[in-house]
């Protein structure tokens, strides 16, 4: 009978709370307190107090919730209600670690909760207690106990077959191993978390598990998989309109995306963040938006669009610089001021460029001299102690001589410390200046080498065909009677072929010269080998004397720059064709395979072969004039170096040549 009464009273409390939705939080709490005054059943009283505490916590009434839970813990302990005492201790531990940041108090309540929960076999709350304990150890940088507590929580969750809790514990372990830079372990637990997140069928947990896996791949620099899971997380979060997850994932996803897509993500993140209070995330996002617009400004050719990008870059960079706290984030402030200085410099607004460059330099100096500042602060602290000692010395005449000696000694040490600090600063400044000069000289020397190489190539590979073309045209114009119809047709065909080859050489020179420019870099992406083979087949479709065979049994894909690799393959194929003019049944074989964990492309011909010296331009940077192919080998060498490709040459006399391209 009493048990039925308890159940009825509990239902009344829940019902009363439910129909009070239109009331304010304080009105709901007051209503529950009125019921509490009239109630005598212990279990119902505990239940009502627990509901009051939950309302207070959900509405950020932390101090009130703390008082309510402490009273509830006391009441449950006196009346020997262990479950009520355990839940109260659990919530108090959560409050002290998450809101009050008092680890000692948090540990006291969580240890009490764990002790009581072990008696009552309440596994869900026990898992939560160990996970709160994990947060306490993390804030104390006690990584060993953090790991032990997390693994213990995971073991209990597994034994309970609680998929939701398994996912939570696994994601927490993935986060732990990420901070320790143990990426393989982090990936294992992130995948584990996603598996059980899906099994839990809880949308919030599924989304967070996808996000954890995306962040893990991102930390491992696996941008392909990171993008896949960022996109999945994004669509899930969009479906349920979870702005918290969107604000968390968009900035990270933008960091590994191309400029246009990154811009869309940061603008969406900006829109979400604008609905919340201004904070570090919003400030950083604005700054990165500014840098994105600046990069687009540098690459844009349309004057109207270029001006728009400049204005937006200036707006976001100045807003971010205005909001950021230089002392808390010096490195980020340096990057923002440097970007803004470069922005104004490109528009020839040298006054503003000088101002922001000065700010960047000043912040950089403050960052580099932080150690000196710490030492000076220590000296100042010591000086204050000495002054207090001196006041005591006035009343201690017997120790006056000894005190003076101490002061002289400390003064001398202080002076030596200041002199040493100044000498250290002077030496550091001089070293920085020398490094800048050395780098400038190195860049100048490299620039001169590139120019010499470029003019050598122009002289060797363009002058001769242009001269022959002009000579033929003069001869045809001034002495047409020297040509028979057959000779004229033959020479015209030869001239057309020479002009076409000259155009190809000019295009190769343009691509090579761009490769020597400081800011021209290859664009790496996933490239299908079959598409490359199709390009070679199409390019040499008119070649009917040489048979070209393509082998890609493993259907491989490479991460490389498609245009660079196509140019390398075309030149190698053209060189092989030219080398087999007198070869019977000439054959070229292109082959793609995995060798010792590396991707490999090779071209083999059955031509006459030769010596390695003929291919010197492929491996010697000082070689200016190549073999008969002219620019081709230089182009192959420099483009291969740009895409991190190693070239290997195998030559067999009278049997042919094999050139292997090895990719990381």
XYZ file of C-alpha atoms in Angstrom, residues 7-660:
654
model
C 4.379 5.870 -6.970
C 1.245 8.014 -6.953
C 3.015 10.902 -5.246
C 5.904 10.710 -7.732
C 3.459 10.846 -10.649
C 1.750 13.862 -9.085
C 5.091 15.687 -8.901
C 5.930 14.893 -12.518
C 2.461 15.916 -13.683
C 2.551 19.138 -11.691
C 5.932 19.978 -13.229
C 4.730 19.165 -16.737
C 1.611 21.369 -16.642
C 3.703 24.254 -15.326
C 5.439 24.829 -18.695
C 3.854 28.253 -19.063
C 5.166 29.280 -15.635
C 8.580 30.874 -15.048
C 11.372 28.715 -13.636
C 11.069 30.374 -10.225
C 7.305 29.773 -10.189
C 7.833 26.085 -10.961
C 10.428 25.775 -8.203
C 8.155 27.581 -5.707
C 5.279 25.265 -6.673
C 7.421 22.196 -5.974
C 8.552 23.657 -2.645
C 4.876 24.081 -1.622
C 4.289 20.382 -2.316
C 7.470 19.591 -0.381
C 6.158 21.318 2.799
C 3.082 19.079 2.931
C 4.875 15.844 1.994
C 6.017 13.259 4.588
C 7.097 10.334 2.396
C 10.937 10.193 2.277
C 11.251 8.878 -1.286
C 8.840 11.476 -2.617
C 10.686 14.269 -0.771
C 13.976 13.139 -2.346
C 12.328 12.997 -5.769
C 10.895 16.530 -5.417
C 14.222 17.977 -4.258
C 15.964 16.251 -7.164
C 13.471 17.862 -9.604
C 14.091 21.285 -8.025
C 17.878 20.839 -8.438
C 17.441 19.742 -12.073
C 15.361 22.851 -12.843
C 17.983 25.075 -11.227
C 20.870 23.461 -13.134
C 19.059 23.534 -16.481
C 18.477 27.253 -16.047
C 22.030 28.080 -14.892
C 21.005 28.779 -11.280
C 24.231 27.127 -10.169
C 24.539 28.488 -6.618
C 20.899 27.641 -5.858
C 21.353 24.162 -7.363
C 24.485 23.612 -5.234
C 22.612 24.474 -2.043
C 19.639 22.274 -2.994
C 21.864 19.282 -3.817
C 23.916 19.637 -0.620
C 20.682 19.632 1.401
C 19.447 16.653 -0.612
C 22.730 14.775 -0.007
C 22.479 15.438 3.730
C 18.800 14.385 3.811
C 19.457 11.182 1.761
C 22.439 10.231 3.927
C 20.507 10.662 7.206
C 17.613 8.600 5.858
C 19.959 5.953 4.380
C 18.781 6.446 0.813
C 21.984 5.534 -1.029
C 20.677 6.061 -4.577
C 19.519 9.598 -3.716
C 22.852 10.352 -2.014
C 24.782 8.960 -5.020
C 22.854 11.042 -7.568
C 23.266 14.179 -5.438
C 27.016 13.602 -5.134
C 27.263 12.972 -8.892
C 25.545 16.260 -9.773
C 27.589 18.177 -7.182
C 30.786 16.768 -8.691
C 29.656 17.896 -12.132
C 28.880 21.408 -10.844
C 32.243 21.828 -9.093
C 34.277 20.652 -12.092
C 32.284 22.305 -14.906
C 31.019 25.545 -13.346
C 33.023 26.313 -10.209
C 36.340 24.784 -11.381
C 37.161 23.542 -7.875
C 38.855 20.185 -8.423
C 39.272 19.257 -4.753
C 35.549 19.644 -4.003
C 34.661 17.910 -7.285
C 36.907 14.932 -6.395
C 35.344 14.659 -2.936
C 31.787 14.416 -4.281
C 32.657 12.142 -7.233
C 34.580 9.715 -4.999
C 31.549 9.588 -2.701
C 29.251 8.983 -5.683
C 31.464 6.151 -6.991
C 31.530 4.460 -3.582
C 27.702 4.563 -3.303
C 27.055 3.625 -6.940
C 29.239 0.521 -6.652
C 26.974 -0.662 -3.847
C 23.763 -0.045 -5.775
C 25.058 -1.418 -9.135
C 23.793 1.668 -10.979
C 26.078 1.379 -13.995
C 24.884 4.332 -16.108
C 25.545 6.823 -13.293
C 28.803 4.998 -12.440
C 30.060 5.506 -15.991
C 29.150 9.203 -15.759
C 31.036 9.463 -12.443
C 34.211 7.978 -13.921
C 33.960 10.297 -16.952
C 33.686 13.332 -14.636
C 36.716 11.961 -12.779
C 38.465 11.852 -16.151
C 37.768 15.573 -16.654
C 39.218 16.344 -13.220
C 42.444 14.465 -14.021
C 42.642 16.211 -17.407
C 42.420 19.678 -15.814
C 45.229 18.636 -13.430
C 47.377 17.319 -16.346
C 47.391 13.918 -14.620
C 47.323 12.043 -17.931
C 48.040 8.590 -16.509
C 45.016 8.615 -14.191
C 42.931 10.327 -16.877
C 43.534 7.360 -19.178
C 42.881 4.787 -16.415
C 39.586 6.412 -15.439
C 38.418 6.646 -19.055
C 39.291 2.987 -19.784
C 37.478 1.898 -16.623
C 34.349 3.791 -17.718
C 34.560 2.121 -21.152
C 34.880 -1.342 -19.569
C 31.746 -0.799 -17.446
C 29.858 0.473 -20.510
C 30.879 -2.631 -22.493
C 29.804 -4.963 -19.690
C 26.463 -3.127 -19.534
C 26.138 -3.292 -23.353
C 25.228 0.399 -23.273
C 25.978 1.523 -26.854
C 25.396 5.198 -26.067
C 27.889 5.217 -23.181
C 30.413 3.124 -25.156
C 30.342 5.791 -27.877
C 30.875 8.602 -25.326
C 33.817 6.840 -23.648
C 35.416 5.906 -26.993
C 35.216 9.471 -28.312
C 36.759 10.756 -25.084
C 39.638 8.284 -25.506
C 40.108 9.397 -29.116
C 40.339 13.000 -27.902
C 42.866 11.963 -25.224
C 45.147 10.194 -27.711
C 44.936 13.157 -30.097
C 46.307 15.468 -27.394
C 49.115 12.936 -26.852
C 49.736 12.851 -30.655
C 49.184 9.074 -30.726
C 47.163 9.168 -33.916
C 46.745 5.462 -34.611
C 45.219 4.911 -31.157
C 43.052 8.008 -31.605
C 41.779 6.709 -34.963
C 40.981 3.281 -33.467
C 38.800 4.758 -30.716
C 37.202 7.342 -33.032
C 36.058 4.505 -35.326
C 34.912 2.544 -32.283
C 32.908 5.565 -31.105
C 31.217 5.938 -34.497
C 30.316 2.239 -34.604
C 28.542 2.326 -31.252
C 27.140 5.808 -31.865
C 25.299 4.382 -34.879
C 24.157 1.371 -32.835
C 22.782 3.717 -30.143
C 20.529 5.369 -32.771
C 20.957 8.652 -30.872
C 21.245 11.508 -33.395
C 23.299 13.735 -31.107
C 25.811 10.966 -30.409
C 26.006 9.964 -34.101
C 26.806 13.548 -35.103
C 29.472 13.961 -32.404
C 31.043 10.606 -33.349
C 31.279 11.669 -37.004
C 32.836 14.972 -35.915
C 35.399 13.182 -33.723
C 36.448 10.970 -36.627
C 36.726 14.000 -38.927
C 38.912 15.848 -36.409
C 41.100 12.753 -35.978
C 41.719 12.416 -39.718
C 42.351 16.169 -39.839
C 45.022 15.894 -37.113
C 46.619 13.049 -39.109
C 46.736 15.336 -42.210
C 44.465 12.881 -44.056
C 42.468 15.653 -45.711
C 40.533 13.296 -48.004
C 38.940 11.273 -45.182
C 38.684 14.340 -42.968
C 36.618 16.101 -45.667
C 34.379 13.043 -46.091
C 33.472 12.921 -42.388
C 33.241 16.707 -42.043
C 30.679 16.642 -44.860
C 28.682 13.809 -43.242
C 28.675 15.658 -39.910
C 27.602 18.844 -41.650
C 24.574 17.213 -43.305
C 23.497 15.504 -40.057
C 23.804 18.768 -38.116
C 21.862 20.626 -40.814
C 19.026 18.117 -40.661
C 18.460 18.651 -36.940
C 19.619 22.310 -36.963
C 22.405 21.735 -34.425
C 24.177 25.107 -34.596
C 26.655 24.164 -31.867
C 28.079 21.338 -34.011
C 28.030 23.499 -37.163
C 29.985 26.269 -35.431
C 32.518 23.670 -34.231
C 33.088 21.859 -37.533
C 32.937 24.611 -40.191
C 36.153 26.455 -39.173
C 38.141 23.166 -39.029
C 36.696 21.992 -42.347
C 37.515 25.352 -43.954
C 41.184 24.955 -42.963
C 41.577 21.991 -45.359
C 39.388 23.299 -48.199
C 40.148 25.348 -51.290
C 39.718 29.114 -51.094
C 36.209 29.363 -52.559
C 34.753 26.493 -50.536
C 36.618 27.611 -47.410
C 35.093 31.068 -47.864
C 31.553 29.648 -48.007
C 32.173 27.647 -44.820
C 33.626 30.566 -42.886
C 30.772 32.835 -43.967
C 28.262 30.241 -42.746
C 30.205 29.924 -39.481
C 30.194 33.724 -39.233
C 26.412 33.793 -39.566
C 26.036 31.190 -36.787
C 28.558 32.864 -34.490
C 26.897 36.269 -34.943
C 23.821 34.915 -33.160
C 25.916 34.212 -30.056
C 28.120 36.368 -27.882
C 31.362 37.644 -29.400
C 34.242 35.401 -28.372
C 37.554 33.894 -29.421
C 35.965 31.592 -32.027
C 34.235 34.479 -33.758
C 37.365 36.640 -33.662
C 39.519 33.883 -35.155
C 36.931 33.175 -37.841
C 36.837 36.852 -38.859
C 40.627 36.948 -39.085
C 40.770 33.827 -41.240
C 37.981 35.251 -43.436
C 40.136 38.329 -43.930
C 43.145 36.229 -44.933
C 40.978 34.213 -47.361
C 39.668 37.375 -49.036
C 43.240 38.690 -49.252
C 44.411 35.511 -51.039
C 41.478 35.809 -53.453
C 42.336 39.498 -53.971
C 45.900 38.565 -54.984
C 44.716 35.970 -57.523
C 41.732 37.870 -58.982
C 42.132 39.592 -62.382
C 38.725 41.304 -62.646
C 39.191 44.892 -61.300
C 35.669 45.140 -59.832
C 35.883 41.749 -58.118
C 39.431 42.528 -57.014
C 38.285 45.748 -55.318
C 35.432 43.900 -53.565
C 37.854 41.272 -52.220
C 40.216 44.008 -50.996
C 37.418 45.815 -49.118
C 36.211 42.608 -47.451
C 39.737 41.531 -46.530
C 40.365 44.944 -44.974
C 37.030 44.862 -43.084
C 37.459 41.385 -41.547
C 41.149 41.814 -40.719
C 40.642 45.160 -38.975
C 37.615 43.829 -37.043
C 39.568 40.781 -35.883
C 42.600 42.871 -34.867
C 40.303 45.227 -32.950
C 38.677 42.387 -30.938
C 41.655 40.128 -30.288
C 43.615 40.369 -27.048
C 47.250 40.729 -28.160
C 48.638 39.495 -24.869
C 46.544 36.297 -24.883
C 47.146 35.365 -28.521
C 50.371 37.019 -29.654
C 51.127 34.614 -32.515
C 47.662 35.060 -34.058
C 47.927 38.875 -33.690
C 51.257 38.768 -35.530
C 49.721 36.867 -38.477
C 46.767 39.290 -38.716
C 48.938 42.426 -38.615
C 51.347 40.920 -41.157
C 48.462 40.081 -43.533
C 47.015 43.602 -43.225
C 50.442 45.156 -43.820
C 50.868 43.064 -46.970
C 47.332 43.994 -48.084
C 48.067 47.737 -47.886
C 51.475 47.236 -49.455
C 49.912 45.675 -52.582
C 47.682 48.779 -52.895
C 50.730 51.039 -52.389
C 49.260 52.508 -49.207
C 52.725 52.475 -47.632
C 51.766 54.544 -44.600
C 49.220 51.993 -43.346
C 51.451 49.114 -44.419
C 54.241 50.581 -42.290
C 51.926 50.971 -39.266
C 50.719 47.347 -39.292
C 54.162 45.960 -40.104
C 55.462 47.885 -37.103
C 52.781 46.366 -34.873
C 53.654 42.893 -36.166
C 57.368 43.437 -35.532
C 56.705 44.794 -32.047
C 54.520 41.787 -31.160
C 57.113 39.427 -32.595
C 59.831 41.037 -30.486
C 57.636 40.771 -27.399
C 57.054 37.089 -28.146
C 60.783 36.453 -28.575
C 61.750 38.451 -25.506
C 59.199 36.850 -23.168
C 61.927 34.872 -21.410
C 63.886 38.065 -20.704
C 60.735 39.695 -19.355
C 60.214 36.761 -17.020
C 63.743 37.118 -15.701
C 63.310 40.853 -15.183
C 60.036 40.204 -13.367
C 61.872 37.770 -11.108
C 64.518 40.409 -10.374
C 61.775 42.935 -9.544
C 60.187 40.465 -7.145
C 63.521 39.875 -5.475
C 64.039 43.625 -5.169
C 60.731 44.014 -3.316
C 61.786 41.318 -0.868
C 65.093 43.116 -0.312
C 63.302 46.388 0.454
C 61.199 44.665 3.091
C 64.359 43.169 4.577
C 65.938 46.614 4.702
C 63.035 47.981 6.781
C 63.602 45.201 9.289
C 67.323 45.985 9.385
C 66.613 49.454 10.786
C 65.380 47.811 14.009
C 68.149 45.223 14.063
C 71.352 47.212 14.615
C 73.404 44.180 15.594
C 72.873 42.641 12.141
C 73.412 45.892 10.183
C 76.848 45.018 8.776
C 75.735 41.581 7.653
C 72.608 43.000 5.990
C 74.644 45.597 4.069
C 76.923 42.889 2.717
C 73.880 40.962 1.533
C 72.495 44.047 -0.196
C 75.801 44.708 -1.974
C 75.922 41.093 -3.102
C 72.337 41.105 -4.376
C 72.899 44.477 -6.081
C 75.939 43.121 -7.859
C 74.066 40.030 -8.997
C 71.177 42.197 -10.196
C 73.567 44.418 -12.163
C 75.231 41.372 -13.710
C 71.830 39.947 -14.623
C 70.784 43.217 -16.314
C 74.094 43.473 -18.220
C 73.831 39.831 -19.246
C 70.244 40.356 -20.373
C 71.192 43.377 -22.480
C 74.103 41.519 -24.078
C 71.832 38.566 -24.809
C 69.236 40.830 -26.421
C 71.886 42.612 -28.515
C 73.359 39.311 -29.676
C 69.901 37.926 -30.534
C 69.031 41.043 -32.562
C 72.332 40.894 -34.462
C 71.820 37.195 -35.199
C 68.315 37.856 -36.567
C 69.663 40.622 -38.828
C 72.449 38.367 -40.132
C 69.974 35.582 -40.861
C 67.792 37.979 -42.868
C 70.815 39.122 -44.924
C 71.947 35.524 -45.526
C 68.457 34.550 -46.732
C 68.325 37.543 -49.071
C 71.754 36.662 -50.536
C 70.659 33.050 -50.973
C 67.479 34.125 -52.796
C 69.487 36.486 -55.038
C 71.998 33.748 -55.900
C 69.188 31.301 -56.715
C 67.488 33.934 -58.883
C 70.723 34.462 -60.876
C 71.085 30.695 -61.392
C 67.504 30.457 -62.690
C 68.089 33.354 -65.092
C 71.299 31.782 -66.416
C 69.537 28.457 -66.914
C 66.572 30.131 -68.585
C 68.672 32.128 -71.080
C 70.750 29.031 -71.869
C 67.566 27.130 -72.693
C 66.209 29.980 -74.811
C 69.481 30.186 -76.757
C 69.673 26.451 -77.362
C 66.053 25.453 -77.950
C 64.376 28.462 -79.566
C 67.073 30.322 -81.495
C 67.916 27.481 -83.902
C 64.329 26.566 -85.003
C 63.356 30.242 -85.334
C 66.486 30.912 -87.432
C 65.725 27.943 -89.730
C 62.137 29.067 -90.149
C 63.140 32.626 -91.090
C 65.828 31.325 -93.471
C 63.305 29.132 -95.293
C 60.777 31.952 -95.601
C 63.451 34.345 -97.001
C 64.597 31.721 -99.488
C 61.039 30.985 -100.611
C 60.294 34.699 -101.032
C 63.532 35.746 -102.811
C 64.370 32.632 -104.873
C 61.224 30.584 -105.476
C 62.703 29.203 -108.710
C 65.151 27.103 -106.669
C 62.317 24.853 -105.449
C 60.659 22.098 -107.417
C 57.053 21.276 -106.569
C 58.145 18.163 -104.726
C 60.847 19.994 -102.737
C 58.509 22.886 -101.948
C 55.828 20.537 -100.599
C 58.393 18.601 -98.590
C 59.985 21.735 -97.112
C 56.598 23.303 -96.344
C 55.564 20.161 -94.470
C 58.874 20.200 -92.637
C 58.448 23.904 -91.811
C 54.924 23.324 -90.456
C 56.237 20.486 -88.274
C 59.111 22.687 -87.047
C 56.676 25.521 -86.218
C 54.424 23.128 -84.298
C 57.411 21.771 -82.368
C 58.497 25.355 -81.693
C 55.033 26.091 -80.226
C 55.246 22.978 -78.016
C 58.714 24.070 -76.871
C 57.408 27.538 -76.041
C 54.533 26.041 -74.020
C 57.027 23.811 -72.176
C 59.234 26.831 -71.457
C 56.202 28.722 -70.112
C 55.276 25.852 -67.775
C 58.932 25.403 -66.712
C 59.428 29.134 -66.067
C 56.231 29.231 -63.963
C 57.638 26.333 -61.964
C 60.682 28.501 -61.129
C 58.478 31.316 -59.772
C 58.310 31.546 -55.972
C 54.523 31.582 -55.644
C 53.673 29.149 -58.450
C 53.113 25.763 -56.859
C 51.563 22.505 -58.070
C 47.973 21.768 -57.063
C 47.825 18.227 -55.667
C 44.667 16.161 -56.078
C 43.592 12.578 -56.695
C 44.532 11.619 -60.296
C 43.384 8.429 -62.047
C 46.198 6.652 -63.915
C 43.801 5.446 -66.619
C 42.973 9.092 -67.424
C 46.704 9.874 -67.781
C 47.164 6.912 -70.126
C 44.148 8.071 -72.163
C 45.746 11.532 -72.489
C 49.037 10.037 -73.789
C 47.140 7.828 -76.245
C 45.179 10.815 -77.571
C 48.261 13.063 -77.767
C 50.228 10.550 -79.851
C 47.276 9.225 -81.855
C 48.933 10.299 -85.139
C 52.039 8.214 -84.390
C 51.608 5.058 -86.506
C 55.181 3.739 -86.512
C 55.550 3.092 -82.787
C 53.209 0.875 -80.768
C 52.378 2.167 -77.260
C 51.002 -0.264 -74.637
C 49.490 0.747 -71.254
C 49.454 -1.451 -68.125
C 47.557 -0.586 -64.933
C 46.474 -3.943 -63.442
C 45.793 -2.480 -59.961
C 43.731 0.515 -61.252
C 45.914 2.896 -59.227
C 45.267 6.527 -58.330
C 48.001 9.055 -57.381
C 47.982 12.229 -55.286
C 49.797 14.684 -57.591
C 49.428 17.662 -59.951
C 47.717 16.366 -63.082
C 49.141 18.993 -65.514
C 52.735 18.596 -64.268
C 52.588 14.798 -64.574
C 50.960 14.929 -68.035
C 53.768 17.191 -69.303
C 56.424 14.837 -67.862
C 54.774 11.779 -69.463
C 54.366 13.497 -72.856
C 58.046 14.509 -72.957
C 59.228 11.035 -71.925
C 56.994 9.437 -74.581
C 58.189 11.897 -77.261
C 61.837 11.266 -76.362
C 61.320 7.498 -76.576
C 59.652 7.791 -80.016
C 62.529 9.913 -81.345
C 65.103 7.465 -79.956
C 63.552 4.527 -81.892
C 63.652 5.974 -85.437
C 65.840 3.093 -86.652
C 64.402 0.398 -84.382
C 62.577 -2.545 -85.905
C 59.100 -3.137 -84.416
C 59.416 -0.215 -81.965
C 57.416 -0.637 -78.732
C 56.798 1.630 -75.732
C 55.245 0.252 -72.513
C 53.774 2.507 -69.802
C 53.280 0.636 -66.497
C 51.723 1.673 -63.121
C 52.194 -0.343 -59.914
C 52.848 -0.271 -56.133
C 56.481 -1.091 -55.215
C 57.708 -1.212 -51.572
C 54.808 0.902 -50.377
C 55.390 3.579 -53.049
C 53.423 4.416 -56.185
C 55.459 3.934 -59.353
C 55.100 4.857 -63.050
C 57.585 3.547 -65.624
C 58.163 3.896 -69.380
C 60.152 1.214 -71.209
C 61.252 1.194 -74.877
C 63.104 -1.395 -76.982
C 65.329 1.214 -78.623
C 69.130 1.300 -78.891
C 69.636 2.378 -75.253
C 72.741 4.444 -74.535
C 74.740 5.784 -71.629
C 73.551 7.441 -68.429
C 75.547 10.500 -69.492
C 72.995 11.146 -72.257
C 70.377 11.696 -69.544
C 72.559 13.892 -67.345
C 70.063 16.776 -67.458
C 67.585 14.587 -65.522
C 69.700 14.554 -62.365
C 72.246 17.423 -62.673
C 70.888 20.893 -61.825
C 73.969 22.570 -63.339
C 73.373 21.046 -66.786
C 71.941 23.777 -69.077
C 71.879 22.187 -72.539
C 70.260 18.773 -72.799
C 70.534 15.997 -75.360
C 68.795 16.212 -78.737
C 65.452 16.656 -77.056
C 66.652 20.065 -75.788
C 64.414 21.499 -73.094
C 62.551 18.232 -72.537
C 64.883 16.680 -69.957
C 65.264 19.968 -68.072
C 61.509 20.328 -67.982
C 61.070 16.734 -66.754
C 63.718 17.215 -64.048
C 62.281 20.478 -62.637
C 58.618 19.462 -62.862
C 59.363 16.085 -61.204
C 61.157 17.858 -58.363
C 58.155 20.190 -57.893
C 55.727 17.258 -57.393
C 58.167 15.291 -55.148
C 58.867 12.646 -57.762
C 62.195 10.749 -57.897
C 63.519 9.660 -61.310
C 65.398 6.391 -61.799
C 67.070 5.394 -65.120
C 67.823 1.810 -66.230
C 69.701 1.429 -69.558
C 70.677 -1.776 -71.357
C 72.909 -1.359 -74.428
C 71.037 -2.325 -77.619
C 68.067 -3.508 -75.509
C 66.314 -0.296 -74.580
C 65.781 2.187 -71.784
C 63.496 2.220 -68.710
C 62.735 5.449 -66.823
C 60.929 5.037 -63.474
